Coordinates of C-alpha atoms in Angstrom, one line a residue:
X1 CA 23.0 -9.5 24.3
X2 CA 20.9 -6.3 24.9
X3 CA 18.0 -4.5 23.2
X4 CA 20.3 -1.5 22.9
X5 CA 22.9 -3.5 21.1
X6 CA 20.4 -4.7 18.6
X7 CA 19.2 -1.2 17.9
X8 CA 22.7 0.1 17.5
X9 CA 23.6 -2.7 15.1
X10 CA 20.6 -1.8 13.0
X11 CA 21.3 1.9 12.8
X12 CA 25.1 1.2 12.2
X13 CA 24.0 -0.6 9.1
X14 CA 22.7 2.6 7.7
X15 CA 25.4 4.9 9.2
X16 CA 28.2 2.8 7.8
X17 CA 26.7 2.6 4.2
X18 CA 25.4 -1.0 4.2
X19 CA 21.8 0.1 3.7
X20 CA 22.6 2.3 0.7
X21 CA 24.8 -0.4 -0.9
X22 CA 22.2 -3.2 -0.5
X23 CA 19.4 -1.0 -1.7
X24 CA 21.4 0.2 -4.8
X25 CA 21.9 -3.4 -5.8
X26 CA 18.2 -4.2 -5.5
X27 CA 17.0 -1.0 -7.2
X28 CA 19.2 -1.8 -10.2
X29 CA 17.1 -4.9 -11.0
X30 CA 14.2 -3.4 -13.1
X31 CA 11.3 -5.4 -11.6
X32 CA 8.4 -3.7 -13.5
X33 CA 5.5 -6.1 -13.0
X34 CA 3.3 -4.3 -15.5
X35 CA 5.9 -4.8 -18.3
X36 CA 5.8 -8.4 -19.7
X37 CA 9.4 -8.0 -20.9
X38 CA 10.6 -7.9 -17.3
X39 CA 9.5 -11.4 -16.2
X40 CA 13.1 -12.5 -15.9
X41 CA 13.9 -9.5 -13.7
X42 CA 11.2 -10.6 -11.3
X43 CA 12.7 -14.0 -11.1
X44 CA 16.2 -12.6 -10.8
X45 CA 15.3 -10.4 -7.8
X46 CA 14.1 -13.4 -5.9
X47 CA 16.7 -15.9 -7.0
X48 CA 19.9 -13.8 -7.4
X49 CA 19.3 -11.1 -4.7
X50 CA 16.9 -12.2 -2.0
X51 CA 17.7 -15.9 -1.7
X52 CA 21.3 -15.4 -0.8
X53 CA 20.6 -12.6 1.6
X54 CA 18.1 -14.6 3.5
X55 CA 20.0 -17.9 3.5
X56 CA 22.9 -16.2 5.2
X57 CA 20.5 -15.4 8.1
X58 CA 19.6 -19.1 8.5
X59 CA 16.4 -19.0 6.4
X60 CA 15.4 -21.9 4.2
X61 CA 14.2 -20.5 0.9
X62 CA 11.9 -21.8 -1.9
X63 CA 10.7 -20.0 -5.0
X64 CA 7.2 -20.9 -6.1
X65 CA 5.3 -20.4 -9.3
X66 CA 2.2 -18.2 -9.1
X67 CA -1.1 -20.1 -9.4
X68 CA -2.3 -17.1 -11.5
X69 CA -0.8 -16.6 -15.0
X70 CA -1.1 -12.9 -14.4
X71 CA 1.3 -12.9 -11.4
X72 CA 5.0 -13.3 -10.9
X73 CA 6.8 -15.9 -8.7
X74 CA 6.8 -16.0 -4.9
X75 CA 9.8 -16.5 -2.5
X76 CA 9.0 -18.1 0.8
X77 CA 11.8 -17.9 3.4
X78 CA 11.4 -19.9 6.6
X79 CA 13.4 -19.8 9.8
X80 CA 12.4 -22.0 12.8
X81 CA 13.9 -22.2 16.3
X82 CA 13.5 -25.2 18.7
X83 CA 10.9 -24.4 21.3
X84 CA 9.6 -21.2 19.8
X85 CA 5.9 -20.6 20.5
X86 CA 5.4 -17.7 18.1
X87 CA 5.6 -17.6 14.3
X88 CA 5.8 -14.1 12.8
X89 CA 4.7 -13.8 9.2
X90 CA 6.2 -11.0 7.3
X91 CA 5.8 -9.7 3.7
X92 CA 7.3 -7.5 1.1
X93 CA 7.0 -7.1 -2.7
X94 CA 9.9 -7.0 -5.0
X95 CA 8.0 -5.6 -8.0
X96 CA 7.8 -1.9 -8.8
X97 CA 5.7 0.2 -11.2
X98 CA 7.1 1.3 -14.5
X99 CA 10.3 3.3 -14.3
X100 CA 9.0 6.3 -16.3
X101 CA 12.6 6.8 -17.2
X102 CA 12.3 9.9 -19.3
X103 CA 10.3 11.8 -16.7
X104 CA 12.9 11.8 -13.9
X105 CA 14.7 15.1 -13.2
X106 CA 18.2 15.6 -14.6
X107 CA 20.8 13.5 -12.9
X108 CA 18.4 10.8 -11.8
X109 CA 17.7 7.3 -13.2
X110 CA 15.0 5.1 -11.8
X111 CA 17.4 2.1 -11.8
X112 CA 20.2 3.8 -10.0
X113 CA 20.2 4.9 -6.3
X114 CA 21.4 8.5 -6.1
X115 CA 21.8 10.3 -2.8
X116 CA 21.0 14.0 -2.6
X117 CA 21.3 15.3 1.0
X118 CA 19.0 13.1 3.2
X119 CA 17.2 11.6 0.2
X120 CA 17.9 8.4 -1.7
X121 CA 16.3 8.4 -5.1
X122 CA 15.4 5.3 -7.2
X123 CA 12.4 3.2 -8.3
X124 CA 11.5 1.0 -5.4
X125 CA 13.4 2.9 -2.7
X126 CA 10.1 3.6 -1.0
X127 CA 7.8 1.0 -2.6
X128 CA 8.8 -1.5 -1.5
X129 CA 12.5 -2.6 -1.8
X130 CA 13.7 0.0 0.8
X131 CA 11.1 -1.0 3.3
X132 CA 11.7 -4.8 3.3
X133 CA 15.5 -4.1 3.2
X134 CA 15.0 -2.3 6.5
X135 CA 13.1 -5.2 8.0
X136 CA 15.6 -7.8 6.9
X137 CA 18.5 -5.8 8.3
X138 CA 16.6 -5.4 11.6
X139 CA 16.2 -9.2 11.8
X140 CA 19.9 -9.6 11.2
X141 CA 20.7 -7.1 13.9
X142 CA 18.6 -8.9 16.5
X143 CA 20.1 -12.2 15.5
X144 CA 23.6 -10.9 16.1
X145 CA 22.8 -9.2 19.4
X146 CA 21.0 -12.4 20.7
X147 CA 23.8 -14.8 19.7
X148 CA 22.1 -16.3 16.6
X149 CA 18.6 -16.5 18.0
X150 CA 15.4 -14.5 17.6
X151 CA 13.1 -16.2 20.2
X152 CA 10.4 -16.9 17.6
X153 CA 9.9 -18.4 14.1
X154 CA 9.7 -16.3 11.0
X155 CA 8.0 -16.9 7.6
X156 CA 8.8 -14.2 5.1
X157 CA 7.0 -14.0 1.8
X158 CA 8.2 -11.8 -1.0
X159 CA 5.8 -11.5 -4.0
X160 CA 6.4 -9.9 -7.4
X161 CA 2.9 -8.8 -8.4
X162 CA 1.7 -6.3 -5.9
X163 CA 1.7 -3.5 -8.4
X164 CA -0.7 -5.4 -10.6
X165 CA -3.1 -6.3 -7.8
X166 CA -1.3 -9.3 -6.3
X167 CA -2.9 -11.9 -8.6
X168 CA -2.6 -15.4 -7.1
X169 CA -1.5 -14.2 -3.7
X170 CA -4.7 -15.2 -1.9
X171 CA -4.8 -18.6 -3.4
X172 CA -1.2 -19.2 -2.6
X173 CA -1.5 -18.2 1.0
X174 CA -4.7 -20.2 1.5
X175 CA -2.9 -23.3 0.2
X176 CA 0.1 -22.9 2.5
X177 CA -1.2 -21.2 5.7
X178 CA -1.5 -24.5 7.6
X179 CA 2.1 -25.5 7.0
X180 CA 3.4 -22.0 7.8
X181 CA 1.5 -22.0 11.2
X182 CA 1.9 -18.2 11.6
X183 CA 0.0 -16.4 14.4
X184 CA 1.2 -12.8 14.1
X185 CA 1.8 -10.5 11.0
X186 CA 4.4 -7.7 10.9
X187 CA 5.5 -5.9 7.7
X188 CA 6.2 -2.5 6.2
X189 CA 4.7 -0.6 3.2
X190 CA 3.1 2.7 2.6
X191 CA 3.8 6.1 4.3
X192 CA 3.9 7.4 7.8
X193 CA 1.3 9.9 9.0
X194 CA 4.0 12.6 8.6
X195 CA 7.7 12.4 8.1
X196 CA 8.4 13.4 11.7
X197 CA 6.1 10.9 13.4
X198 CA 6.6 7.2 13.7
X199 CA 3.5 5.4 12.7
X200 CA 1.8 2.0 13.0
X201 CA -1.3 0.9 11.1
X202 CA -3.6 -2.1 11.4
X203 CA -5.1 -2.6 8.0
X204 CA -5.8 -0.9 4.7
X205 CA -8.6 0.8 2.8
X206 CA -9.9 -1.2 -0.1
X207 CA -9.7 0.0 -3.7
X208 CA -12.1 -0.5 -6.5
X209 CA -11.4 1.0 -10.0
X210 CA -14.1 1.3 -12.7
X211 CA -14.8 3.1 -16.0
X212 CA -17.7 5.3 -16.9
X213 CA -18.4 5.5 -20.6
X214 CA -20.9 7.5 -22.7
X215 CA -20.7 6.2 -26.3
X216 CA -23.2 8.0 -28.5
X217 CA -22.0 7.5 -32.0
X218 CA -19.0 6.6 -34.2
X219 CA -16.7 9.5 -35.0
X220 CA -16.9 13.3 -34.3
X221 CA -19.0 15.9 -36.2
X222 CA -18.4 19.5 -36.9
X223 CA -19.6 21.7 -34.1
X224 CA -20.7 24.5 -36.4
X225 CA -23.0 22.2 -38.4
X226 CA -24.2 20.0 -35.6
X227 CA -23.8 22.0 -32.4
X228 CA -27.1 22.1 -30.6
X229 CA -28.4 19.1 -32.5
X230 CA -26.1 16.3 -31.3
X231 CA -25.8 15.4 -27.6
X232 CA -22.4 16.0 -26.2
X233 CA -21.1 12.8 -24.4
X234 CA -18.6 14.9 -22.3
X235 CA -21.3 17.1 -20.9
X236 CA -23.5 14.1 -20.1
X237 CA -20.7 12.3 -18.4
X238 CA -19.7 15.4 -16.4
X239 CA -23.3 15.7 -15.1
X240 CA -23.4 12.0 -14.2
X241 CA -20.2 12.4 -12.2
X242 CA -21.6 15.5 -10.5
X243 CA -24.6 13.4 -9.4
X244 CA -22.2 11.0 -7.6
X245 CA -20.3 13.5 -5.6
X246 CA -21.1 17.0 -4.4
X247 CA -19.1 20.1 -5.3
X248 CA -17.1 19.7 -2.0
X249 CA -16.4 16.0 -2.4
X250 CA -19.2 14.5 -0.4
X251 CA -20.3 11.1 -1.7
X252 CA -24.0 11.0 -2.6
X253 CA -24.5 7.3 -2.9
X254 CA -25.3 5.9 0.6
X255 CA -24.1 2.4 -0.1
X256 CA -20.6 3.7 -0.7
X257 CA -20.0 5.1 2.8
X258 CA -20.0 3.7 6.4
X259 CA -23.1 4.2 8.6
X260 CA -20.8 5.6 11.4
X261 CA -17.3 6.2 12.4
X262 CA -16.5 3.6 15.1
X263 CA -15.6 5.0 18.5
X264 CA -12.2 3.1 18.6
X265 CA -11.3 4.5 15.2
X266 CA -12.2 8.0 16.3
X267 CA -10.1 7.6 19.5
X268 CA -7.1 6.3 17.6
X269 CA -7.2 9.3 15.1
X270 CA -7.8 12.0 17.7
X271 CA -4.2 13.0 17.9
X272 CA -3.3 12.4 14.2
X273 CA -2.4 15.3 12.1
X274 CA -2.0 14.4 8.4
X275 CA 1.0 15.9 6.6
X276 CA 3.4 15.1 3.8
X277 CA 6.3 17.3 4.9
X278 CA 7.7 20.3 3.1
X279 CA 7.0 18.7 -0.3
X280 CA 3.5 17.6 0.5
X281 CA 0.4 19.5 -0.9
X282 CA -1.7 21.7 1.3
X283 CA -4.8 19.9 2.6
X284 CA -8.1 21.3 1.2
X285 CA -9.9 21.4 4.6
X286 CA -13.3 22.1 2.9
X287 CA -13.2 18.9 0.7
X288 CA -14.7 15.5 1.6
X289 CA -17.2 14.3 4.2
X290 CA -18.3 17.3 6.4
X291 CA -17.9 17.0 10.2
X292 CA -14.8 14.8 10.0
X293 CA -11.2 15.8 10.7
X294 CA -8.7 15.3 7.8
X295 CA -7.4 12.1 9.5
X296 CA -10.9 10.8 9.8
X297 CA -11.7 11.5 6.2
X298 CA -8.6 9.6 4.8
X299 CA -8.3 6.8 7.4
X300 CA -11.9 6.4 8.6
X301 CA -14.1 7.1 5.6
X302 CA -14.5 6.4 1.9
X303 CA -13.5 8.6 -1.0
X304 CA -14.3 8.8 -4.7
X305 CA -12.0 10.3 -7.3
X306 CA -11.9 10.7 -11.1
X307 CA -8.4 9.6 -12.0
X308 CA -8.8 10.4 -15.7
X309 CA -11.4 12.0 -17.9
X310 CA -11.3 12.1 -21.7
X311 CA -13.5 13.4 -24.4
X312 CA -12.4 14.5 -27.9
X313 CA -8.7 15.1 -28.4
X314 CA -7.4 17.0 -25.3
X315 CA -3.8 17.3 -26.8
X316 CA -5.1 18.9 -30.1
X317 CA -8.7 20.0 -29.8
X318 CA -10.7 20.5 -33.0
X319 CA -14.1 22.1 -33.7
X320 CA -16.0 18.8 -33.5
X321 CA -18.5 17.2 -31.1
X322 CA -17.0 13.9 -30.0
X323 CA -18.9 10.7 -30.1
X324 CA -17.5 9.2 -26.9
X325 CA -16.4 10.3 -23.4
X326 CA -14.8 8.1 -20.7
X327 CA -13.7 8.5 -17.1
X328 CA -11.5 6.2 -15.1
X329 CA -12.7 6.4 -11.4
X330 CA -11.8 4.9 -8.1
X331 CA -13.4 4.3 -4.7
X332 CA -11.2 3.9 -1.7
X333 CA -13.2 2.3 1.1
X334 CA -13.0 1.3 4.7
X335 CA -14.4 -1.7 6.6
X336 CA -18.2 -1.5 6.7
X337 CA -19.7 -0.9 3.3
X338 CA -20.1 -3.9 1.1
X339 CA -17.8 -3.4 -1.9
X340 CA -19.6 -6.1 -3.9
X341 CA -22.6 -3.7 -4.0
X342 CA -20.7 -0.6 -5.1
X343 CA -21.3 -1.0 -8.8
X344 CA -24.9 -2.2 -8.6
X345 CA -25.7 0.8 -6.3
X346 CA -24.0 3.1 -8.9
X347 CA -26.1 1.6 -11.7
X348 CA -29.3 2.2 -9.8
X349 CA -28.2 5.7 -8.9
X350 CA -27.4 6.7 -12.5
X351 CA -30.7 5.2 -13.7
X352 CA -32.6 7.2 -11.1
X353 CA -30.9 10.4 -12.1
X354 CA -31.6 10.0 -15.8
X355 CA -28.2 8.6 -17.0
X356 CA -29.1 5.2 -18.5
X357 CA -26.6 5.8 -21.3
X358 CA -23.6 5.9 -18.9
X359 CA -22.0 2.5 -19.0
X360 CA -20.3 1.2 -15.9
X361 CA -17.4 -1.3 -16.2
X362 CA -15.2 -2.7 -13.4
X363 CA -11.6 -1.9 -14.5
X364 CA -10.0 -5.2 -13.2
X365 CA -11.2 -8.3 -11.5
X366 CA -8.6 -8.2 -8.7
X367 CA -9.3 -5.6 -6.0
X368 CA -7.9 -4.9 -2.6
X369 CA -10.5 -5.4 0.1
X370 CA -10.7 -3.2 3.2
X371 CA -9.3 -4.5 6.5
X372 CA -8.9 -3.1 10.0
X373 CA -7.6 -4.7 13.2
X374 CA -9.2 -3.4 16.3
X375 CA -7.0 -0.6 17.6
X376 CA -7.5 -2.0 21.1
X377 CA -6.1 -5.4 20.2
X378 CA -3.3 -6.6 22.5
X379 CA -0.8 -6.9 19.7
X380 CA -1.4 -3.3 18.7
X381 CA -0.8 -2.1 22.3
X382 CA 2.3 -4.2 22.5
X383 CA 3.7 -2.7 19.3
X384 CA 2.9 0.8 20.4
X385 CA 4.6 0.4 23.7
X386 CA 7.7 -1.1 22.0
X387 CA 8.0 1.8 19.5
X388 CA 7.5 4.4 22.3
X389 CA 10.3 2.7 24.3
X390 CA 12.6 2.9 21.3
X391 CA 11.8 6.4 20.2
X392 CA 10.9 8.1 23.5
X393 CA 7.7 9.4 22.0
X394 CA 4.3 7.9 21.2
X395 CA 3.8 6.8 17.6
X396 CA 0.7 7.6 15.6
X397 CA -1.8 4.7 15.3
X398 CA -3.8 4.5 12.2
X399 CA -6.7 2.0 12.2
X400 CA -5.9 1.4 8.5
X401 CA -3.7 2.9 5.8
X402 CA -5.4 5.4 3.5
X403 CA -4.1 3.4 0.5
X404 CA -4.7 -0.2 -0.5
X405 CA -2.6 -3.3 0.1
X406 CA -3.4 -7.1 0.0
X407 CA -3.8 -7.1 3.8
X408 CA -7.1 -9.0 3.4
X409 CA -5.0 -12.0 2.4
X410 CA -3.2 -11.9 5.8
X411 CA -6.1 -10.7 8.0
X412 CA -9.0 -12.7 6.5
X413 CA -7.6 -15.6 4.6
X414 CA -4.8 -16.4 7.0
X415 CA -6.6 -15.1 10.1
X416 CA -3.7 -13.1 11.5
X417 CA -3.7 -9.9 13.6
X418 CA -1.9 -7.5 11.3
X419 CA 0.5 -4.6 12.3
X420 CA 2.4 -2.6 9.7
X421 CA 5.3 -0.2 10.4
X422 CA 5.8 2.1 7.4
X423 CA 9.3 3.5 6.7
X424 CA 8.3 6.1 4.0
X425 CA 6.3 9.3 3.9
X426 CA 3.4 10.6 1.8
X427 CA 5.4 12.9 -0.5
X428 CA 8.0 10.2 -1.5
X429 CA 6.8 10.2 -5.1
X430 CA 6.1 6.5 -5.2
X431 CA 4.3 5.6 -8.4
X432 CA 5.8 8.8 -10.0
X433 CA 9.1 10.1 -11.2
X434 CA 11.7 10.9 -8.6
X435 CA 10.7 8.3 -6.1
X436 CA 12.8 8.6 -2.9
X437 CA 13.1 7.8 0.8
X438 CA 14.4 10.0 3.6
X439 CA 17.5 8.6 5.4
X440 CA 16.4 9.8 8.8
X441 CA 13.1 8.0 8.5
X442 CA 14.8 4.8 7.4
X443 CA 17.2 5.1 10.3
X444 CA 14.3 5.4 12.7
X445 CA 12.6 2.5 11.0
X446 CA 15.7 0.3 11.5
X447 CA 15.7 1.2 15.2
X448 CA 12.0 0.7 15.8
X449 CA 11.9 -2.6 13.9
X450 CA 14.9 -3.9 15.7
X451 CA 13.4 -2.9 19.0
X452 CA 10.0 -4.5 18.2
X453 CA 11.6 -7.8 17.0
X454 CA 13.7 -7.9 20.1
X455 CA 10.6 -7.4 22.3
X456 CA 8.7 -10.1 20.4
X457 CA 11.5 -12.5 21.3
X458 CA 11.4 -11.6 24.9
X459 CA 7.7 -11.6 25.7
X460 CA 5.7 -14.6 26.8
X461 CA 2.4 -12.8 26.4
X462 CA -0.3 -14.1 24.1
X463 CA -0.6 -11.4 21.5
X464 CA -3.0 -13.2 19.1
X465 CA -6.2 -12.0 20.8
X466 CA -9.4 -11.5 18.8
X467 CA -9.4 -10.0 15.3
X468 CA -12.8 -8.5 15.6
X469 CA -12.8 -4.8 14.5

């Protein structure tokens, strides 16, 4: 009954092949939430895979319909111990993005786990099946080492719609939060700061996607006959975008950025060096908000990107002036700016700059909101000290993930202090062909999570604190 025994049991699970075997079985279930033909796979993942795994650990499991017709089912697994004063709420998502089967390199298949050196390939290995597999195994290791007890209660929710914006999740959690009675949140998703450095983060940037459209006329017209006479929608849209962001990536709409970088955020990021490992792209140090470090730009500030731009027929251009141009754009935003005012501010900006013909349309109703737990929160300090004790080195602390997650459901709707421990890295190719995880990172994740869960069962400290950022 020691902390070291729990950590060893967790890492033995990987060393002896259990992690790869469990993950292979889970990856083989093609849980593409964007594909309406995969609805049964979503249900199968919860009912046929996760229920049995969790019931063996003493969880009571129930599968619930989603209150939103756009979302998949939820699994809620509950484990309670007599006299426990803490209830840890955890989360994972069993859905994945489309497999993109034909685009994977030779010898790989999105629905089959393949090991190549220290890498395990397969859709969902990083996002998110591999990560909640680590956490469930760490729970099991602590249970074994502590003689069948954790020292706290656990409520684990696995959803099947995260990759389509988590529809229904907020309503579902709002309806059940009182019965769950959770007071701490601990889960895993997203990447580490770098492959080599253990990382914790306390929230997530929000994400708002929208379309810009210039629709001038029906059809295209010969450029020899009409060039110089007909306005080009692609050129108009390019100039409109150039008015939004400068040539070095600085956002030009004041309502889209924070008024300042909070001192606590700056302190937390002072020793954080962003990196994706040997496969990661080189950082363009000249891009983005001037005066900020790379870590501050991605974890402390907002960014704007054009994800797709189309005018004419890019695959087979012809000598004709197109009638329409479109751009699919995105704002990633931190706590501070009011995201409900982003598109109204954009409309005013475009009108001021002479682009009334540019239409602005929000791409989808469901968005991820920005959240950030105070880096000085007692739960954060507790988690940092636990990971340092396990690893022998200080982990990176990110005030929030650079990407977006439904953390607002847990932080705002449920009122929980949120700590995330990611088990992946930025160059893992999630949402792309050849998705993979690094076995050394997963092994460290098993050790760190087992250590943290052990420590949560040992402490009598009040870790709930205040959620104010």
